[in-house]
Amino acid sequence: MVVQKGTERVKRGMAEMQKGGVIMDVVNAEQAKIAEEAGATAVMALERVPSDIRKAGGVARMADPTIVEQVQNAVSIPVMAKARIGHIVEARVLEAMKVDYIDESEVLTPADDVFHIDKKAFTVPFVCGCRDLGEAARRIGEGAAMLRTKGEPGTGNIVEAVRHMRLVNSQVRKVVAMSPDELMVYAKELGAPYEILLQIKEAGRLPVVNFAAGGVATPADAALMMELGADGVFVGSGIFKSENPAKFARSIVEATTYYQDYERIAELSKGIGTPMKGIDMSHLGPAERMQDRGI
Amino acid sequence: MSVRIGVLALQGAVSEHVRALENSGAQVSLVKDARDLAGLSGLVLPGGESTMMRKLMDRYGLFEAVQQFAEQKPVFGTCAGLILMAKQIEGRKGPHLALLDIDVKRNAFGRQVDSFEAELSIKGVSEAYTGVFIRAPYVKSAGKNVEVLATFEGHIVACRQGRYLACAFHPELTDNPALHRYFVDLVNAYQ
């Protein structure tokens, strides 16, 4: 009997199973359990959440394998982990540890300022960030099986994630309406692989799931991203930087599922404490903008 | 009039099931609340994360409503849905909906790097069916009233008990409509 592992369908399918769910950043086993209990569909194991990476400065790397392992042992939901952009070996190490998904992430300091990882060469699937359809199509071309907006991580400010989700979706609509000759020129403008754009045109949608990430700080933020067409939500600093993480996490999960039930969102947004403080984009210098890394 | 089938839409591969059911001649609606079950002739529990689905079902009374619905109507569970339907789950205190007389093991083939595709023969459905297994469970043992429809490496991966149908893989991720058609026929038969 022929058994095939690591196929495109199995990699992309894993992300399909996450749809409508919330993937939460956690830094230890205890947080992972809180996330699972709240109804997270997966956790992202890392050493520091993005807002702490911002504060700490220096070089941010793949998490200590001990943390990843502790999180894997603590929960039965999928465990994701971040590798630096272009860091083939960090990714291979995470694959060897059998993490369920690798985030080749701009939240960490890029290891390669030109190339991303050739993700097709791996059995483990990858998720990558994107700000527009050009980036999205390049990452898919490299083998990413899931996308997410970059947003601006660790800011608690949703504006960049909104911008990226709206832009990608409007560009997808444009591609769908284009004639084949227009498509080639648009591929040139976006720096996107023509074949990927053609696939999008034929299918009428992106070939992989696209989640919202980077700045989700409240249940209403999560619901807003679903309203704008996100397939699900990543929450980084928002949960464990809030006053009551367990309740906060649960509220974000419910707001994501019931994103058009406004009475329910009002109800579950009561008494969940203060969300993280947040940063206005005008206070971030060019060097502090994580979204401009690895484009 | 074609039958109307619901898809539990708390999380997971919902749109894929909707498409497959519509292609099999059913009308489809999404189930997020107990009231959404009204007027349905069958229900699909999709792939996704069973722990998450159970938690949300508990919070708004959907759990009891689905159990009641299943007393009369056909239910089809895929992957996480199979876990929700099982009477016994290895390593877990107590089952979820406890509809099917089977004992299941979660993530039985390993983590995501061990996820795979394989050709299956499904009794009464298809001789050559591509099973897409993603962090999939399998059935360790089944009661005598459970009909085994497919096995893989000696483990039960599809089965039926009366109006309940379940599989460990994801028919919604393939273009083969055979299993969804089988379920639509089953729903029609129980009308």
Coordinates of C-alpha atoms in Angstrom, one line a residue:
Chain A
M1 CA 0.0 0.0 0.0
V2 CA 1.4 3.4 -1.0
V3 CA 1.6 5.8 1.9
Q4 CA 2.6 9.4 1.2
K5 CA 3.7 11.8 4.0
G6 CA 4.3 15.5 3.7
T7 CA 2.1 16.0 0.6
E8 CA 0.8 19.4 -0.2
R9 CA -2.7 18.2 0.6
V10 CA -1.7 17.0 4.1
K11 CA 0.2 20.2 4.8
R12 CA -2.5 22.5 3.6
G13 CA -5.2 20.3 5.1
M14 CA -3.7 20.6 8.6
A15 CA -4.2 24.4 8.3
E16 CA -7.8 23.8 7.1
M17 CA -8.5 22.0 10.4
Q18 CA -7.5 25.2 12.3
K19 CA -10.0 27.4 10.5
G20 CA -12.3 29.4 12.7
G21 CA -9.9 28.9 15.5
V22 CA -7.5 30.8 17.6
I23 CA -3.8 30.0 17.8
M24 CA -2.2 31.4 20.9
D25 CA 1.4 32.3 21.8
V26 CA 2.7 30.6 24.9
V27 CA 6.0 30.6 26.7
N28 CA 5.7 27.6 29.0
A29 CA 3.6 24.5 29.8
E30 CA 1.3 26.3 32.2
Q31 CA 0.3 28.9 29.7
A32 CA -0.2 26.2 27.1
K33 CA -2.7 24.4 29.4
I34 CA -4.6 27.7 30.0
A35 CA -4.7 28.2 26.2
E36 CA -6.0 24.6 25.6
E37 CA -8.5 24.9 28.4
A38 CA -9.8 28.2 26.9
G39 CA -10.4 26.5 23.5
A40 CA -7.3 27.4 21.5
T41 CA -7.0 25.2 18.4
A42 CA -3.2 25.2 18.6
V43 CA -0.4 26.9 20.6
M44 CA 2.8 28.6 19.4
A45 CA 5.7 27.8 21.7
L46 CA 8.2 30.6 22.0
E47 CA 10.7 32.0 24.5
R48 CA 9.1 35.5 24.7
V49 CA 5.9 37.0 23.3
P50 CA 6.4 39.7 20.6
S51 CA 5.9 42.6 23.0
D52 CA 8.7 41.3 25.3
I53 CA 10.9 40.7 22.2
R54 CA 10.4 44.4 21.4
K55 CA 11.3 45.4 24.9
A56 CA 14.3 43.1 25.2
G57 CA 15.9 44.1 21.9
G58 CA 18.9 42.1 20.8
V59 CA 18.7 39.1 18.5
A60 CA 15.5 37.0 18.9
R61 CA 16.0 33.3 18.0
M62 CA 14.1 30.0 17.9
A63 CA 12.9 29.0 21.4
D64 CA 15.0 26.7 23.6
P65 CA 14.0 23.2 22.6
T66 CA 13.3 22.5 26.3
I67 CA 10.4 25.0 26.2
V68 CA 9.0 23.5 23.0
E69 CA 9.2 20.0 24.5
Q70 CA 7.5 21.0 27.7
V71 CA 4.7 22.6 25.8
Q72 CA 4.4 19.4 23.6
N73 CA 4.0 17.3 26.7
A74 CA 1.5 19.6 28.3
V75 CA -1.2 19.7 25.6
S76 CA -2.9 17.4 23.0
I77 CA -3.7 20.2 20.5
P78 CA -1.1 21.0 17.8
V79 CA 2.1 22.8 18.8
M80 CA 3.7 25.3 16.4
A81 CA 7.0 27.0 16.8
K82 CA 8.9 29.9 15.2
A83 CA 12.1 29.7 13.2
R84 CA 14.0 32.8 12.0
I85 CA 13.5 33.7 8.4
G86 CA 16.0 31.8 6.2
H87 CA 17.3 29.7 9.2
I88 CA 17.2 26.3 7.6
V89 CA 18.8 24.6 10.6
E90 CA 16.4 26.0 13.2
A91 CA 13.6 24.8 11.0
R92 CA 15.2 21.3 10.6
V93 CA 15.6 21.2 14.4
L94 CA 12.0 22.0 15.0
E95 CA 11.0 19.4 12.4
A96 CA 13.2 16.8 14.1
M97 CA 11.3 17.6 17.4
K98 CA 8.1 16.9 15.5
V99 CA 6.4 20.3 16.0
D100 CA 3.2 20.3 14.0
Y101 CA 3.8 23.6 12.1
I102 CA 6.7 26.0 11.7
D103 CA 6.2 29.7 11.6
E104 CA 9.0 31.2 9.5
S105 CA 8.5 34.5 11.3
E106 CA 9.5 38.1 11.1
V107 CA 8.9 38.4 14.8
L108 CA 12.4 36.7 15.2
T109 CA 15.5 38.4 13.9
P110 CA 16.0 37.3 10.3
A111 CA 18.9 34.9 9.8
D112 CA 19.0 35.6 6.0
D113 CA 18.1 39.1 4.7
V114 CA 17.6 37.8 1.1
F115 CA 16.2 34.3 1.0
H116 CA 13.4 32.5 2.8
I117 CA 13.6 28.8 3.5
D118 CA 12.8 26.3 0.6
K119 CA 9.8 25.0 2.5
K120 CA 8.9 22.4 -0.1
A121 CA 12.0 20.4 1.0
F122 CA 10.4 19.8 4.4
T123 CA 7.8 17.2 5.6
V124 CA 6.6 19.6 8.3
P125 CA 4.3 22.4 7.0
F126 CA 5.1 26.1 7.3
V127 CA 3.1 29.3 7.9
C128 CA 4.5 32.6 6.7
G129 CA 3.4 36.3 7.1
C130 CA 2.4 38.5 4.2
R131 CA 1.4 42.2 3.7
D132 CA 0.2 41.9 0.2
L133 CA -0.5 39.3 -2.5
G134 CA 3.0 39.5 -3.9
E135 CA 4.4 38.3 -0.6
A136 CA 1.7 35.8 -0.2
A137 CA 2.3 34.3 -3.6
R138 CA 6.1 34.2 -3.1
R139 CA 5.7 32.4 0.1
I140 CA 3.2 29.9 -1.5
G141 CA 5.7 29.5 -4.3
E142 CA 8.4 28.6 -1.7
G143 CA 6.0 26.0 -0.2
A144 CA 4.2 27.8 2.6
A145 CA 1.0 25.7 3.4
M146 CA -0.6 28.5 5.4
L147 CA -0.5 32.3 5.5
R148 CA -1.1 35.0 8.0
T149 CA -1.1 38.7 7.9
K150 CA 2.1 40.2 9.3
G151 CA 0.3 43.0 11.1
E152 CA 2.7 44.7 13.5
P153 CA 3.5 42.1 16.2
G154 CA 3.6 43.0 19.8
T155 CA 1.9 46.3 19.4
G156 CA -1.7 45.5 20.5
N157 CA -2.7 47.7 17.5
I158 CA -4.9 46.1 14.9
V159 CA -4.4 48.7 12.2
E160 CA -1.6 46.9 10.3
A161 CA -3.3 43.5 10.3
V162 CA -6.5 45.2 8.9
R163 CA -4.4 46.9 6.2
H164 CA -2.8 43.6 5.2
M165 CA -6.0 41.5 5.2
R166 CA -7.9 44.1 3.2
L167 CA -5.0 44.5 0.7
V168 CA -4.6 40.7 0.1
N169 CA -8.3 40.1 -0.3
S170 CA -8.8 43.1 -2.7
Q171 CA -5.8 41.9 -4.8
V172 CA -7.3 38.4 -4.9
R173 CA -10.5 39.8 -6.2
K174 CA -8.6 41.8 -8.8
V175 CA -6.7 38.6 -10.0
V176 CA -10.0 36.7 -10.3
A177 CA -11.4 39.4 -12.6
M178 CA -8.3 39.8 -14.8
S179 CA -7.8 38.4 -18.3
P180 CA -4.7 36.2 -18.8
D181 CA -2.7 38.9 -20.5
E182 CA -3.3 41.4 -17.7
L183 CA -2.4 38.7 -15.2
M184 CA 1.2 38.4 -16.5
V185 CA 1.8 42.2 -16.1
Y186 CA 0.2 42.1 -12.6
A187 CA 2.5 39.2 -11.7
K188 CA 5.4 41.4 -12.7
E189 CA 4.1 44.4 -10.7
L190 CA 3.6 42.3 -7.6
G191 CA 6.8 40.3 -8.0
A192 CA 4.5 37.2 -7.7
P193 CA 5.0 33.8 -9.5
Y194 CA 2.6 33.9 -12.5
E195 CA 1.6 30.2 -11.9
I196 CA 0.4 30.9 -8.4
L197 CA -1.7 33.9 -9.6
L198 CA -3.2 31.7 -12.3
Q199 CA -4.1 29.1 -9.6
I200 CA -5.8 31.9 -7.6
K201 CA -7.7 33.1 -10.6
E202 CA -8.9 29.6 -11.4
A203 CA -9.9 28.7 -7.9
G204 CA -11.4 32.2 -7.1
R205 CA -9.4 32.2 -3.8
L206 CA -6.0 31.7 -2.2
P207 CA -4.9 28.1 -2.4
V208 CA -4.1 28.1 1.3
V209 CA -5.7 29.3 4.5
N210 CA -5.0 32.9 5.6
F211 CA -5.2 33.8 9.3
A212 CA -5.0 37.2 10.9
A213 CA -1.9 38.0 13.1
G214 CA 0.0 40.9 14.5
G215 CA -1.9 43.2 16.8
V216 CA -5.0 41.3 17.9
A217 CA -5.7 42.6 21.5
T218 CA -9.4 42.2 22.2
P219 CA -12.3 39.9 21.4
A220 CA -13.7 42.6 19.1
D221 CA -10.3 42.8 17.2
A222 CA -10.5 39.0 16.6
A223 CA -14.1 39.3 15.4
L224 CA -13.2 42.2 13.1
M225 CA -10.5 40.2 11.4
M226 CA -13.0 37.3 10.8
E227 CA -15.5 39.9 9.4
L228 CA -12.7 41.0 7.0
G229 CA -12.3 37.5 5.7
A230 CA -9.6 36.0 7.9
D231 CA -9.8 32.2 8.2
G232 CA -8.8 32.3 11.9
V233 CA -6.7 34.3 14.3
F234 CA -3.2 34.2 15.9
V235 CA -3.0 36.0 19.2
G236 CA 0.5 36.7 20.4
S237 CA 1.1 39.2 23.2
G238 CA -2.6 40.0 23.7
I239 CA -3.6 37.1 26.0
F240 CA -0.9 36.7 28.5
K241 CA -0.3 40.4 28.7
S242 CA -3.9 41.0 29.7
E243 CA -5.1 41.1 33.4
N244 CA -7.0 37.8 33.3
P245 CA -5.5 35.5 30.6
A246 CA -7.8 32.5 31.1
K247 CA -11.0 34.6 30.8
F248 CA -9.5 36.7 28.1
A249 CA -8.4 33.7 26.0
R250 CA -11.9 32.2 26.3
S251 CA -13.5 35.4 25.2
I252 CA -11.3 35.7 22.1
V253 CA -12.1 32.1 21.2
E254 CA -15.8 32.7 21.4
A255 CA -15.6 36.0 19.6
T256 CA -13.8 34.3 16.7
T257 CA -16.5 31.6 16.3
Y258 CA -19.5 33.9 16.9
Y259 CA -17.9 36.9 15.1
Q260 CA -21.3 38.2 13.8
D261 CA -23.2 37.8 17.1
Y262 CA -22.7 41.2 18.5
E263 CA -24.8 40.8 21.6
R264 CA -22.7 37.8 22.5
I265 CA -19.4 39.7 21.9
A266 CA -20.7 42.5 24.1
E267 CA -21.5 40.0 26.8
L268 CA -18.2 38.1 26.6
S269 CA -16.2 41.4 26.5
K270 CA -17.5 42.4 30.0
G271 CA -15.2 42.2 33.0
I272 CA -12.2 40.6 31.2
G273 CA -9.9 43.3 32.5
T274 CA -7.6 45.7 30.7
P275 CA -6.1 44.5 27.4
M276 CA -2.4 45.2 26.8
K277 CA -1.6 48.8 26.5
G278 CA -0.7 49.0 22.8
I279 CA 1.6 51.2 20.7
D280 CA 0.6 53.8 18.1
M281 CA 2.3 53.1 14.7
S282 CA 3.7 56.7 14.6
H283 CA 5.8 55.8 17.6
L284 CA 7.6 53.0 15.8
G285 CA 10.8 53.9 14.0
P286 CA 11.7 52.1 10.7
A287 CA 14.0 49.7 12.6
E288 CA 11.2 48.7 15.0
R289 CA 8.8 47.6 12.2
M290 CA 8.9 43.8 12.2
Q291 CA 6.6 43.6 9.2
D292 CA 9.3 45.1 6.9
R293 CA 11.6 42.1 7.5
G294 CA 11.7 39.2 5.0
I295 CA 9.4 40.5 2.2
Chain B
M1 CA -37.2 18.5 -2.1
S2 CA -33.7 17.5 -1.2
V3 CA -32.8 16.9 2.5
R4 CA -31.3 19.6 4.6
I5 CA -28.1 18.6 6.4
G6 CA -26.3 20.7 9.0
V7 CA -22.6 21.1 9.5
L8 CA -21.3 21.9 13.0
A9 CA -19.6 25.2 12.4
L10 CA -17.8 26.1 15.6
Q11 CA -14.4 25.6 14.0
G12 CA -12.6 23.4 11.5
A13 CA -13.1 22.2 7.9
V14 CA -16.6 23.5 7.6
S15 CA -16.7 25.0 4.1
E16 CA -15.2 21.8 2.6
H17 CA -18.1 19.7 4.0
V18 CA -20.6 22.3 2.8
R19 CA -19.3 22.0 -0.7
A20 CA -19.1 18.2 -0.7
L21 CA -22.7 17.9 0.7
E22 CA -24.1 20.4 -1.8
N23 CA -22.3 18.5 -4.6
S24 CA -24.0 15.3 -3.3
G25 CA -27.5 16.9 -3.7
A26 CA -28.2 18.1 -0.2
Q27 CA -29.2 21.5 1.1
V28 CA -26.8 22.6 3.8
S29 CA -26.9 25.0 6.7
L30 CA -24.4 25.9 9.4
V31 CA -24.9 24.9 13.1
K32 CA -23.4 27.2 15.7
D33 CA -26.3 27.2 18.2
A34 CA -29.0 24.8 19.4
R35 CA -31.7 26.6 17.4
D36 CA -29.8 26.0 14.2
L37 CA -30.7 22.3 14.5
A38 CA -34.3 22.9 13.8
G39 CA -35.5 21.5 10.4
L40 CA -32.4 19.4 9.8
S41 CA -32.5 15.8 8.7
G42 CA -28.8 15.0 9.5
L43 CA -25.7 16.5 10.9
V44 CA -22.0 16.5 10.0
L45 CA -19.3 16.9 12.7
P46 CA -16.3 18.1 10.8
G47 CA -12.6 17.8 11.2
G48 CA -10.9 20.3 13.5
E49 CA -9.9 20.2 17.1
S50 CA -12.3 18.0 19.2
T51 CA -11.3 19.6 22.5
M52 CA -12.2 23.1 21.3
M53 CA -15.5 22.0 19.8
R54 CA -16.5 20.2 23.0
K55 CA -15.7 23.3 25.1
L56 CA -17.8 25.6 22.9
M57 CA -20.7 23.0 22.7
D58 CA -20.7 23.0 26.5
R59 CA -20.8 26.8 27.0
Y60 CA -24.1 27.4 25.1
G61 CA -26.2 24.2 25.6
L62 CA -25.3 22.9 22.1
F63 CA -24.0 19.6 23.6
E64 CA -27.3 18.4 25.0
A65 CA -29.1 19.6 21.8
V66 CA -26.8 17.6 19.5
Q67 CA -27.2 14.5 21.7
Q68 CA -31.0 14.9 21.5
F69 CA -30.9 15.4 17.8
A70 CA -28.8 12.3 17.4
E71 CA -31.4 10.2 19.1
Q72 CA -33.5 10.5 16.0
K73 CA -31.3 11.6 13.2
P74 CA -28.2 10.5 11.3
V75 CA -24.8 11.9 12.2
F76 CA -21.5 11.7 10.2
G77 CA -18.2 12.5 12.0
T78 CA -14.9 13.0 10.4
C79 CA -11.6 12.9 12.4
A80 CA -12.4 15.2 15.3
G81 CA -16.1 14.3 14.6
L82 CA -15.3 10.6 15.1
I83 CA -13.7 11.4 18.5
L84 CA -16.8 13.4 19.5
M85 CA -19.0 10.4 18.6
A86 CA -17.0 7.7 20.3
K87 CA -18.1 6.0 23.6
Q88 CA -14.5 5.6 24.8
I89 CA -11.5 7.8 24.2
E90 CA -8.1 6.6 25.3
G91 CA -6.5 8.8 28.0
R92 CA -9.6 10.8 28.6
K93 CA -12.1 10.6 31.5
G94 CA -15.4 10.1 29.8
P95 CA -16.6 10.4 26.2
H96 CA -18.2 13.4 24.4
L97 CA -21.4 12.6 22.7
A98 CA -21.0 8.8 23.1
L99 CA -23.0 7.8 20.1
L100 CA -20.9 5.1 18.5
D101 CA -19.8 2.0 20.4
I102 CA -16.1 2.4 19.6
D103 CA -12.9 2.9 21.6
V104 CA -10.7 5.5 19.9
K105 CA -7.1 6.6 20.2
R106 CA -6.4 10.3 19.4
N107 CA -3.4 11.4 17.3
A108 CA -2.9 7.6 16.9
F109 CA -0.6 7.8 13.9
G110 CA 1.6 10.5 15.5
R111 CA 2.1 14.2 15.1
Q112 CA 1.7 16.3 11.9
V113 CA 5.0 15.0 10.2
D114 CA 3.4 11.6 10.3
S115 CA 0.2 12.7 8.6
F116 CA -0.3 10.9 5.3
E117 CA -2.4 9.9 2.3
A118 CA -3.2 6.3 1.5
E119 CA -5.5 4.4 -0.8
L120 CA -8.4 2.7 1.0
S121 CA -11.2 0.4 0.1
I122 CA -14.4 1.4 1.8
K123 CA -17.1 -1.2 1.9
G124 CA -20.2 -0.2 0.0
V125 CA -18.7 3.2 -0.9
S126 CA -15.6 3.0 -3.0
E127 CA -12.8 0.4 -3.9
A128 CA -10.2 3.1 -4.4
Y129 CA -10.7 6.0 -2.1
T130 CA -7.8 8.4 -1.1
G131 CA -7.8 8.7 2.7
V132 CA -6.3 12.0 3.9
F133 CA -5.1 11.4 7.5
I134 CA -4.1 14.5 9.5
R135 CA -3.0 13.9 13.1
A136 CA -5.7 11.3 12.8
P137 CA -7.3 9.0 15.3
Y138 CA -8.1 5.3 14.8
V139 CA -10.6 3.0 16.3
K140 CA -8.9 0.5 18.7
S141 CA -12.0 -1.7 19.0
A142 CA -15.6 -1.7 18.0
G143 CA -18.8 -3.2 19.5
K144 CA -20.5 -6.1 17.7
N145 CA -23.2 -3.7 16.4
V146 CA -20.6 -1.6 14.6
E147 CA -20.0 -2.4 10.9
V148 CA -16.4 -1.9 9.9
L149 CA -16.2 -0.1 6.5
A150 CA -12.5 0.4 6.1
T151 CA -9.2 -0.5 7.8
F152 CA -5.7 0.8 7.4
E153 CA -2.7 -1.3 8.6
G154 CA -5.1 -3.4 10.7
H155 CA -6.8 -0.4 12.4
I156 CA -10.5 0.5 11.8
V157 CA -10.6 3.9 10.1
A158 CA -14.3 4.0 8.9
C159 CA -17.4 2.5 10.5
R160 CA -21.1 2.7 10.7
Q161 CA -23.6 1.8 13.4
G162 CA -27.2 2.3 12.2
R163 CA -27.6 6.0 11.5
Y164 CA -24.2 6.9 12.7
L165 CA -21.3 7.1 10.2
A166 CA -17.7 8.0 11.1
C167 CA -14.2 8.0 9.6
A168 CA -10.7 8.9 10.9
F169 CA -9.7 10.6 7.6
H170 CA -10.9 13.7 5.8
P171 CA -13.3 13.0 2.9
E172 CA -13.9 16.7 2.7
L173 CA -10.4 17.3 1.5
T174 CA -10.7 15.2 -1.6
D175 CA -12.8 15.6 -4.7
N176 CA -14.3 12.1 -4.4
P177 CA -17.9 12.6 -3.4
A178 CA -18.6 8.9 -2.7
L179 CA -18.6 9.0 1.1
H180 CA -20.7 12.2 1.3
R181 CA -23.2 10.6 -1.2
Y182 CA -23.3 7.6 1.0
F183 CA -24.2 9.8 4.0
V184 CA -26.9 11.8 2.0
D185 CA -28.4 8.4 1.0
L186 CA -28.4 7.3 4.6
V187 CA -30.1 10.6 5.7
N188 CA -32.7 10.0 3.0
A189 CA -33.3 6.5 4.2
Y190 CA -34.0 7.8 7.7
Q191 CA -36.4 10.5 6.6

